[in-house]
Amino acid sequence: MYLSEDAGATWQARNGSGINNMPLSIVNAVAIQPTDSNVILVGGSGTCNSNGGLSGAGIYRSTDKGLSWTKVRNNNVEDIVFVPGSATVYAALIGLGVQKSTDGGATWVDANSGVTVSGMSRMRLAMAPSNSNILYLLTGSNSASRIYRSDNGGGSWTQKNASACEGQCWYNQAIAVHPTNADTVLLGTIRIARSTNAGANFSYLVSGWGSSQKVHQDTHVVRYSQLDPNRMWIGSDGGIWRSDDSAATFRNMNANINITQFYDIAVHPEDANIIFGGAQDNSSSGRRTNLLWNLTYASGDGFMNAFDQNDPAIVFQTSYPSGSLPSIVRSMVGGSPGSFQSMPRSGLAASSNFGWVTPLATAGSQLFVASDVLYRASTTGSNWTAISGNLGSSVVVITPQTLGALTPTYVGTSNGRI
């Protein structure tokens, strides 16, 4: 937890200390009391244990701007929303549902009448700026998604929609209410959608994945501008997007923001300015003739990259496995956009041990890939040969070395063996 009191110019750590610390390692919500900026509520999913689990989840409250903290509610916290100009606050917690406090979060009561609490693994709250008694609750899991509305400050809820999610409801969910019309709701799941009848029906505002897509998929944040109701902001796996005309068009706002999460890059062996990379949720890309990166292969997630060390015009990139076989593409002309084609899989045995991030490496003009078996192919070829037996678990890294005519190759496996 960090605090800035000069508009973000400087920051101070504010996790408290000793028994008055705030130990959350996964913070999902931060809210400041409108009537007293010393009061801060933070909610999250706990601290990591040595056994890989989490403990300490809940709502933590500070009355001194984060110098010390008190735990005031248990369970994983998904969202916290204050009523403007008030000490009344609502929180959404897994297993407890909606909780309400009228004293700045010091004490809490259930506010779940009409809400199905069990089975939900994701929850989001939204309050109507035009009427703070109107709230929306978006809940989701792997198998279900629901939207509820309360018109009496959480006293009771009415289910408005039972199919508001395209999928991945445990992962991407967001909801916002129009600044002046409490019946108009903006929804984010895989794509973004809008309802004009209080959540009963939604219309998608963008196309599906592909060249015509206006906004990157997998939405995590949706916001209306409080000054201009035609302006909305979208935060997704592809960064930040904005519409100034009520979703008729969208602008990509990611220029000069370093937000791409690369799994791997490969640098040209003769020209360090030429780089290829694979990014989480943003496919594979390359920087070839200038400082600009261009999409080289649309694949959802991009992963490993490699050059033929003898002929660097031959470039490889990978995505997640398909049909229990690795997805490898190859360009024979320097990796220009549109030049990558799927590499043949002949000789590879389908296996669940091909990792989500399948390891790939080159040595000279030889290409290596692995499941729990190590394979080799010529960088210009179309057939693979197994060069090891079963190694006992998935290979996660391949390190070939070229020593004269020999190519000793080391691999590391998921069970810690080399």
Short mmCIF file of C-alpha atoms in Angstrom, two decimals:
data_model
loop_
_atom_site.label_atom_id
_atom_site.label_comp_id
_atom_site.label_asym_id
_atom_site.label_seq_id
_atom_site.Cartn_x
_atom_site.Cartn_y
_atom_site.Cartn_z
CA MET A 1 0.00 0.00 0.00
CA TYR A 2 1.44 3.38 -1.03
CA LEU A 3 0.21 6.92 -0.36
CA SER A 4 0.86 10.07 -2.37
CA GLU A 5 -0.18 13.49 -1.11
CA ASP A 6 1.29 15.51 -3.99
CA ALA A 7 -0.67 14.20 -6.99
CA GLY A 8 1.64 11.24 -7.51
CA ALA A 9 4.99 13.06 -7.56
CA THR A 10 6.23 11.10 -4.52
CA TRP A 11 5.00 7.99 -2.70
CA GLN A 12 5.28 6.57 0.81
CA ALA A 13 4.79 2.95 1.85
CA ARG A 14 1.80 2.69 4.19
CA ASN A 15 1.44 -0.96 5.22
CA GLY A 16 1.80 -0.24 8.92
CA SER A 17 4.11 -2.27 11.15
CA GLY A 18 4.08 -4.95 13.83
CA ILE A 19 0.66 -6.15 14.93
CA ASN A 20 -0.90 -3.09 13.25
CA ASN A 21 0.28 -3.96 9.77
CA MET A 22 -1.78 -4.57 6.65
CA PRO A 23 -0.39 -7.90 5.37
CA LEU A 24 -2.33 -8.28 2.13
CA SER A 25 -0.19 -9.45 -0.78
CA ILE A 26 -3.09 -9.24 -3.25
CA VAL A 27 -4.96 -5.92 -3.01
CA ASN A 28 -8.25 -5.81 -4.91
CA ALA A 29 -9.85 -2.63 -3.57
CA VAL A 30 -8.85 0.69 -1.99
CA ALA A 31 -11.42 3.27 -0.82
CA ILE A 32 -11.04 6.59 1.04
CA GLN A 33 -13.87 7.87 3.22
CA PRO A 34 -15.28 11.03 1.56
CA THR A 35 -15.89 12.82 4.87
CA ASP A 36 -12.53 11.96 6.47
CA SER A 37 -9.49 11.33 4.27
CA ASN A 38 -7.64 9.78 7.22
CA VAL A 39 -9.94 6.75 6.97
CA ILE A 40 -8.85 4.23 4.34
CA LEU A 41 -10.30 0.79 3.63
CA VAL A 42 -8.26 -1.82 1.79
CA GLY A 43 -9.50 -5.25 0.76
CA GLY A 44 -7.81 -8.22 -0.82
CA SER A 45 -6.99 -11.88 -0.89
CA GLY A 46 -4.46 -12.40 1.86
CA THR A 47 -0.81 -13.21 2.30
CA CYS A 48 1.06 -16.15 0.84
CA ASN A 49 1.78 -19.14 3.09
CA SER A 50 4.69 -21.54 2.79
CA ASN A 51 2.25 -24.22 1.60
CA GLY A 52 1.15 -22.07 -1.33
CA GLY A 53 -2.16 -20.98 0.21
CA LEU A 54 -3.40 -17.59 1.32
CA SER A 55 -4.31 -16.29 4.76
CA GLY A 56 -5.25 -12.95 6.27
CA ALA A 57 -7.83 -12.07 3.61
CA GLY A 58 -10.35 -9.40 4.52
CA ILE A 59 -11.00 -5.68 4.91
CA TYR A 60 -8.35 -3.65 6.72
CA ARG A 61 -9.15 -0.18 8.09
CA SER A 62 -6.84 2.71 8.89
CA THR A 63 -7.77 5.96 10.64
CA ASP A 64 -4.33 7.56 10.22
CA LYS A 65 -3.74 7.42 6.46
CA GLY A 66 -2.21 3.97 6.57
CA LEU A 67 0.26 4.30 9.42
CA SER A 68 -1.59 1.53 11.27
CA TRP A 69 -4.31 -0.95 10.31
CA THR A 70 -7.06 -3.00 11.94
CA LYS A 71 -8.75 -5.98 10.33
CA VAL A 72 -12.52 -5.38 10.39
CA ARG A 73 -13.88 -8.17 8.15
CA ASN A 74 -12.78 -11.63 7.01
CA ASN A 75 -12.99 -13.33 3.60
CA ASN A 76 -11.62 -12.39 0.18
CA VAL A 77 -12.62 -8.86 -0.80
CA GLU A 78 -13.59 -8.02 -4.38
CA ASP A 79 -14.80 -4.42 -4.23
CA ILE A 80 -15.38 -1.48 -1.85
CA VAL A 81 -17.55 1.56 -2.68
CA PHE A 82 -18.29 4.62 -0.49
CA VAL A 83 -21.43 6.72 -0.84
CA PRO A 84 -20.30 10.22 -1.93
CA GLY A 85 -20.20 12.68 0.95
CA SER A 86 -20.96 9.97 3.50
CA ALA A 87 -19.40 7.42 5.84
CA THR A 88 -21.69 4.73 4.41
CA VAL A 89 -19.77 2.11 2.46
CA TYR A 90 -20.51 -1.16 0.67
CA ALA A 91 -18.19 -4.11 0.12
CA ALA A 92 -18.42 -7.31 -1.92
CA LEU A 93 -16.79 -10.35 -0.30
CA ILE A 94 -16.54 -13.93 -1.53
CA GLY A 95 -18.71 -16.18 0.63
CA LEU A 96 -20.39 -13.24 2.39
CA GLY A 97 -21.82 -11.26 -0.51
CA VAL A 98 -22.63 -7.58 -0.04
CA GLN A 99 -21.75 -6.03 3.30
CA LYS A 100 -22.76 -2.53 4.46
CA SER A 101 -21.28 -0.15 7.01
CA THR A 102 -22.61 3.23 8.11
CA ASP A 103 -19.61 4.17 10.27
CA GLY A 104 -16.79 4.26 7.76
CA GLY A 105 -16.15 0.53 7.85
CA ALA A 106 -15.73 0.08 11.60
CA THR A 107 -18.70 -2.31 11.78
CA TRP A 108 -20.53 -4.27 9.09
CA VAL A 109 -23.89 -5.96 8.48
CA ASP A 110 -25.17 -8.23 5.72
CA ALA A 111 -26.95 -6.54 2.80
CA ASN A 112 -27.73 -9.64 0.77
CA SER A 113 -31.49 -9.93 0.58
CA GLY A 114 -32.27 -11.43 -2.84
CA VAL A 115 -28.65 -12.26 -3.74
CA THR A 116 -27.34 -15.78 -4.38
CA VAL A 117 -24.03 -15.73 -2.54
CA SER A 118 -22.79 -19.31 -2.86
CA GLY A 119 -20.63 -20.36 -5.79
CA MET A 120 -19.49 -16.88 -6.77
CA SER A 121 -15.77 -16.32 -7.32
CA ARG A 122 -15.89 -12.78 -8.72
CA MET A 123 -17.99 -9.78 -7.64
CA ARG A 124 -18.18 -6.13 -8.66
CA LEU A 125 -20.24 -3.22 -7.28
CA ALA A 126 -21.36 -0.05 -9.04
CA MET A 127 -23.29 2.89 -7.60
CA ALA A 128 -25.42 5.25 -9.69
CA PRO A 129 -23.87 8.75 -9.51
CA SER A 130 -27.33 10.24 -9.97
CA ASN A 131 -28.84 8.31 -7.04
CA SER A 132 -26.64 6.68 -4.40
CA ASN A 133 -29.50 4.41 -3.30
CA ILE A 134 -29.27 2.58 -6.64
CA LEU A 135 -26.55 -0.06 -6.74
CA TYR A 136 -25.66 -2.83 -9.17
CA LEU A 137 -23.92 -6.07 -8.25
CA LEU A 138 -22.19 -8.20 -10.88
CA THR A 139 -21.32 -11.74 -9.79
CA GLY A 140 -19.61 -14.51 -11.70
CA SER A 141 -17.93 -17.89 -11.63
CA ASN A 142 -16.87 -20.51 -14.16
CA SER A 143 -20.46 -21.56 -14.76
CA ALA A 144 -22.73 -18.62 -13.91
CA SER A 145 -23.05 -14.86 -14.02
CA ARG A 146 -25.74 -12.59 -12.59
CA ILE A 147 -26.56 -8.90 -12.35
CA TYR A 148 -28.58 -7.58 -9.42
CA ARG A 149 -29.97 -4.12 -8.73
CA SER A 150 -30.92 -2.49 -5.45
CA ASP A 151 -33.06 0.64 -5.33
CA ASN A 152 -32.94 1.06 -1.55
CA GLY A 153 -29.29 1.23 -0.62
CA GLY A 154 -28.74 -2.51 -0.41
CA GLY A 155 -31.86 -3.23 1.62
CA SER A 156 -33.01 -5.68 -1.05
CA TRP A 157 -31.82 -6.82 -4.47
CA THR A 158 -33.60 -7.89 -7.66
CA GLN A 159 -31.91 -10.16 -10.18
CA LYS A 160 -31.94 -8.39 -13.56
CA ASN A 161 -29.88 -10.78 -15.69
CA ALA A 162 -28.62 -14.35 -15.34
CA SER A 163 -26.49 -14.54 -18.50
CA ALA A 164 -24.46 -11.35 -18.58
CA CYS A 165 -21.07 -12.96 -19.15
CA GLU A 166 -19.53 -14.27 -22.39
CA GLY A 167 -17.16 -16.52 -20.48
CA GLN A 168 -14.20 -16.24 -18.10
CA CYS A 169 -16.55 -14.75 -15.51
CA TRP A 170 -14.06 -15.73 -12.81
CA TYR A 171 -11.43 -13.53 -14.49
CA ASN A 172 -12.74 -10.47 -16.34
CA GLN A 173 -15.72 -8.57 -14.92
CA ALA A 174 -16.47 -4.86 -14.66
CA ILE A 175 -19.56 -2.68 -14.35
CA ALA A 176 -20.32 1.06 -14.30
CA VAL A 177 -23.46 3.21 -14.20
CA HIS A 178 -24.12 6.21 -16.46
CA PRO A 179 -23.58 9.56 -14.65
CA THR A 180 -27.13 10.86 -15.22
CA ASN A 181 -29.21 7.81 -16.16
CA ALA A 182 -29.31 5.07 -13.54
CA ASP A 183 -30.86 2.60 -16.01
CA THR A 184 -27.90 2.75 -18.41
CA VAL A 185 -25.17 0.31 -17.42
CA LEU A 186 -21.78 -0.39 -18.98
CA LEU A 187 -20.60 -4.00 -18.68
CA GLY A 188 -17.18 -5.50 -19.24
CA THR A 189 -16.59 -9.24 -19.63
CA ILE A 190 -14.62 -10.56 -22.60
CA ARG A 191 -16.03 -7.65 -24.65
CA ILE A 192 -17.84 -4.52 -23.51
CA ALA A 193 -21.62 -4.14 -23.66
CA ARG A 194 -24.29 -1.66 -22.65
CA SER A 195 -27.78 -1.92 -21.22
CA THR A 196 -30.39 0.83 -21.32
CA ASN A 197 -33.00 -1.06 -19.27
CA ALA A 198 -31.26 -1.52 -15.92
CA GLY A 199 -29.29 -4.59 -16.93
CA ALA A 200 -32.12 -6.72 -18.30
CA ASN A 201 -30.64 -6.77 -21.82
CA PHE A 202 -27.23 -5.86 -23.22
CA SER A 203 -25.87 -4.95 -26.65
CA TYR A 204 -22.19 -5.48 -27.41
CA LEU A 205 -20.30 -2.33 -28.36
CA VAL A 206 -17.33 -3.94 -30.11
CA SER A 207 -16.70 -6.79 -32.50
CA GLY A 208 -15.00 -10.08 -31.67
CA TRP A 209 -11.33 -10.87 -31.94
CA GLY A 210 -9.81 -9.95 -35.29
CA SER A 211 -8.82 -7.05 -37.50
CA SER A 212 -12.15 -5.25 -37.05
CA GLN A 213 -11.89 -5.27 -33.26
CA LYS A 214 -12.21 -1.78 -31.79
CA VAL A 215 -11.14 -2.62 -28.24
CA HIS A 216 -8.88 -5.39 -26.99
CA GLN A 217 -10.76 -8.19 -25.28
CA ASP A 218 -10.80 -9.34 -21.63
CA THR A 219 -12.15 -6.27 -19.85
CA HIS A 220 -11.21 -5.48 -16.26
CA VAL A 221 -12.24 -1.83 -15.80
CA VAL A 222 -15.03 0.32 -17.26
CA ARG A 223 -15.58 3.95 -16.27
CA TYR A 224 -17.83 6.82 -17.32
CA SER A 225 -16.48 10.35 -17.19
CA GLN A 226 -18.40 12.26 -14.54
CA LEU A 227 -17.97 15.48 -16.55
CA ASP A 228 -18.99 14.15 -19.96
CA PRO A 229 -21.47 11.24 -20.08
CA ASN A 230 -20.49 10.51 -23.69
CA ARG A 231 -16.93 9.70 -22.62
CA MET A 232 -16.05 6.24 -21.32
CA TRP A 233 -12.78 4.54 -20.43
CA ILE A 234 -12.00 0.85 -20.87
CA GLY A 235 -9.14 -1.09 -19.27
CA SER A 236 -8.44 -4.51 -20.75
CA ASP A 237 -5.69 -7.05 -21.37
CA GLY A 238 -4.68 -4.74 -24.24
CA GLY A 239 -4.34 -1.59 -22.12
CA ILE A 240 -6.45 1.60 -22.09
CA TRP A 241 -9.12 2.67 -24.58
CA ARG A 242 -11.42 5.71 -24.69
CA SER A 243 -14.60 6.70 -26.46
CA ASP A 244 -15.75 10.32 -26.68
CA ASP A 245 -18.97 9.61 -28.59
CA SER A 246 -20.86 7.13 -26.43
CA ALA A 247 -19.10 4.07 -27.91
CA ALA A 248 -19.58 4.92 -31.60
CA THR A 249 -15.78 4.92 -31.92
CA PHE A 250 -12.85 4.09 -29.62
CA ARG A 251 -9.29 5.37 -29.41
CA ASN A 252 -6.26 3.34 -28.38
CA MET A 253 -4.66 5.33 -25.54
CA ASN A 254 -1.54 3.20 -25.04
CA ALA A 255 1.05 5.40 -26.78
CA ASN A 256 4.15 5.92 -24.61
CA ILE A 257 2.83 3.65 -21.85
CA ASN A 258 5.10 0.69 -21.09
CA ILE A 259 2.43 -1.89 -20.28
CA THR A 260 3.20 -4.88 -22.52
CA GLN A 261 4.10 -8.02 -20.57
CA PHE A 262 6.69 -9.96 -22.56
CA TYR A 263 7.34 -13.62 -21.88
CA ASP A 264 10.44 -13.75 -24.06
CA ILE A 265 12.45 -11.83 -26.64
CA ALA A 266 15.06 -12.80 -29.22
CA VAL A 267 17.71 -10.38 -30.49
CA HIS A 268 19.09 -10.63 -34.03
CA PRO A 269 22.61 -12.15 -33.83
CA GLU A 270 24.08 -9.45 -36.10
CA ASP A 271 21.87 -6.39 -35.52
CA ALA A 272 20.84 -5.62 -31.93
CA ASN A 273 18.14 -3.23 -33.15
CA ILE A 274 16.09 -6.12 -34.56
CA ILE A 275 14.07 -7.81 -31.82
CA PHE A 276 11.12 -10.21 -31.72
CA GLY A 277 8.95 -10.88 -28.68
CA GLY A 278 5.93 -12.75 -27.39
CA ALA A 279 3.48 -11.01 -25.06
CA GLN A 280 0.76 -12.03 -22.62
CA ASP A 281 -2.64 -11.62 -24.35
CA ASN A 282 -1.05 -9.47 -27.06
CA SER A 283 0.29 -11.99 -29.57
CA SER A 284 3.75 -11.88 -31.13
CA SER A 285 5.45 -8.77 -32.41
CA GLY A 286 8.73 -7.50 -33.76
CA ARG A 287 10.89 -4.40 -34.13
CA ARG A 288 12.71 -4.55 -37.45
CA THR A 289 13.61 -1.28 -39.17
CA ASN A 290 12.85 1.40 -36.59
CA LEU A 291 11.91 1.76 -32.94
CA LEU A 292 8.28 0.83 -33.58
CA TRP A 293 6.89 -2.59 -32.72
CA ASN A 294 4.49 -4.26 -35.16
CA LEU A 295 2.23 -7.27 -34.78
CA THR A 296 3.88 -10.16 -36.60
CA TYR A 297 1.54 -13.03 -35.78
CA ALA A 298 -1.93 -12.83 -34.17
CA SER A 299 -2.15 -15.66 -31.66
CA GLY A 300 -3.76 -14.42 -28.44
CA ASP A 301 -0.70 -15.06 -26.30
CA GLY A 302 2.78 -14.89 -27.79
CA PHE A 303 5.63 -16.77 -26.15
CA MET A 304 9.09 -17.91 -27.30
CA ASN A 305 11.20 -16.44 -30.12
CA ALA A 306 14.39 -17.56 -31.86
CA PHE A 307 16.64 -16.83 -34.85
CA ASP A 308 18.55 -19.28 -37.02
CA GLN A 309 22.05 -18.35 -35.85
CA ASN A 310 23.55 -19.04 -39.29
CA ASP A 311 20.78 -17.39 -41.32
CA PRO A 312 18.97 -14.82 -39.15
CA ALA A 313 16.42 -14.18 -41.90
CA ILE A 314 14.77 -17.34 -40.50
CA VAL A 315 12.75 -16.41 -37.41
CA PHE A 316 10.53 -18.50 -35.12
CA GLN A 317 7.73 -17.52 -32.74
CA THR A 318 5.38 -19.64 -30.61
CA SER A 319 1.94 -19.51 -29.04
CA TYR A 320 0.06 -21.88 -26.70
CA PRO A 321 -0.25 -25.56 -27.72
CA SER A 322 -3.05 -26.72 -30.01
CA GLY A 323 -4.27 -30.31 -30.03
CA SER A 324 -1.57 -31.25 -27.47
CA LEU A 325 1.11 -30.16 -29.95
CA PRO A 326 3.23 -26.99 -29.94
CA SER A 327 2.20 -24.00 -32.05
CA ILE A 328 5.33 -22.80 -33.87
CA VAL A 329 5.38 -20.32 -36.74
CA ARG A 330 8.33 -19.58 -39.02
CA SER A 331 9.30 -16.70 -41.28
CA MET A 332 11.91 -17.23 -43.98
CA VAL A 333 12.17 -13.52 -44.86
CA GLY A 334 13.26 -11.77 -41.70
CA GLY A 335 9.99 -11.79 -39.80
CA SER A 336 8.08 -9.16 -41.74
CA PRO A 337 4.41 -8.92 -40.71
CA GLY A 338 2.33 -11.50 -42.54
CA SER A 339 5.30 -13.71 -43.41
CA PHE A 340 4.97 -16.20 -40.55
CA GLN A 341 3.52 -19.60 -41.42
CA SER A 342 2.80 -22.62 -39.23
CA MET A 343 5.72 -25.02 -39.03
CA PRO A 344 4.93 -28.69 -39.75
CA ARG A 345 4.58 -30.99 -36.74
CA SER A 346 5.57 -34.26 -38.39
CA GLY A 347 7.49 -36.42 -35.92
CA LEU A 348 6.11 -34.75 -32.79
CA ALA A 349 4.02 -36.92 -30.46
CA ALA A 350 0.93 -35.25 -29.00
CA SER A 351 1.41 -34.78 -25.27
CA SER A 352 -0.15 -32.84 -22.41
CA ASN A 353 3.43 -32.20 -21.29
CA PHE A 354 3.95 -29.58 -23.97
CA GLY A 355 3.86 -26.58 -21.67
CA TRP A 356 1.56 -23.58 -22.03
CA VAL A 357 4.81 -21.73 -22.69
CA THR A 358 6.49 -24.40 -24.80
CA PRO A 359 10.30 -24.07 -24.61
CA LEU A 360 12.07 -23.34 -27.90
CA ALA A 361 15.73 -22.76 -28.76
CA THR A 362 18.15 -22.75 -31.68
CA ALA A 363 21.79 -23.70 -32.09
CA GLY A 364 23.27 -22.87 -35.47
CA SER A 365 20.64 -24.08 -37.93
CA GLN A 366 19.06 -26.57 -35.55
CA LEU A 367 15.76 -25.98 -33.77
CA PHE A 368 14.77 -27.60 -30.47
CA VAL A 369 11.39 -28.01 -28.77
CA ALA A 370 10.28 -30.25 -25.91
CA SER A 371 7.41 -31.81 -23.99
CA ASP A 372 8.76 -34.48 -21.64
CA VAL A 373 10.78 -35.51 -24.70
CA LEU A 374 13.36 -33.33 -26.47
CA TYR A 375 12.93 -32.91 -30.24
CA ARG A 376 15.18 -31.47 -32.93
CA ALA A 377 14.59 -30.25 -36.50
CA SER A 378 16.45 -28.33 -39.15
CA THR A 379 15.44 -24.68 -39.14
CA THR A 380 14.41 -25.05 -42.80
CA GLY A 381 12.95 -28.53 -42.44
CA SER A 382 9.51 -30.02 -41.93
CA ASN A 383 10.25 -33.09 -39.80
CA TRP A 384 11.09 -33.51 -36.13
CA THR A 385 13.23 -36.20 -34.51
CA ALA A 386 13.09 -37.25 -30.86
CA ILE A 387 16.60 -37.06 -29.40
CA SER A 388 15.79 -38.13 -25.84
CA GLY A 389 13.68 -40.64 -24.01
CA ASN A 390 10.96 -39.64 -21.58
CA LEU A 391 12.54 -37.19 -19.13
CA GLY A 392 9.91 -37.72 -16.45
CA SER A 393 8.24 -34.30 -16.50
CA SER A 394 7.72 -31.28 -18.74
CA VAL A 395 10.79 -29.45 -20.00
CA VAL A 396 10.62 -25.75 -19.15
CA VAL A 397 13.93 -24.51 -20.59
CA ILE A 398 16.30 -25.67 -23.34
CA THR A 399 19.92 -24.48 -23.55
CA PRO A 400 21.82 -25.86 -26.54
CA GLN A 401 25.49 -25.04 -27.06
CA THR A 402 27.52 -25.24 -30.25
CA LEU A 403 31.02 -26.64 -29.71
CA GLY A 404 32.52 -27.36 -33.10
CA ALA A 405 30.64 -30.27 -34.62
CA LEU A 406 28.94 -31.06 -31.31
CA THR A 407 25.77 -29.53 -29.91
CA PRO A 408 25.45 -30.52 -26.25
CA THR A 409 21.98 -29.55 -25.08
CA TYR A 410 20.86 -29.00 -21.50
CA VAL A 411 17.23 -29.00 -20.39
CA GLY A 412 15.55 -28.12 -17.11
CA THR A 413 12.31 -29.85 -16.12
CA SER A 414 9.29 -28.90 -14.05
CA ASN A 415 10.33 -31.26 -11.24
CA GLY A 416 13.65 -29.48 -10.77
CA ARG A 417 15.94 -31.82 -12.68
CA ILE A 418 18.62 -30.94 -15.26
#
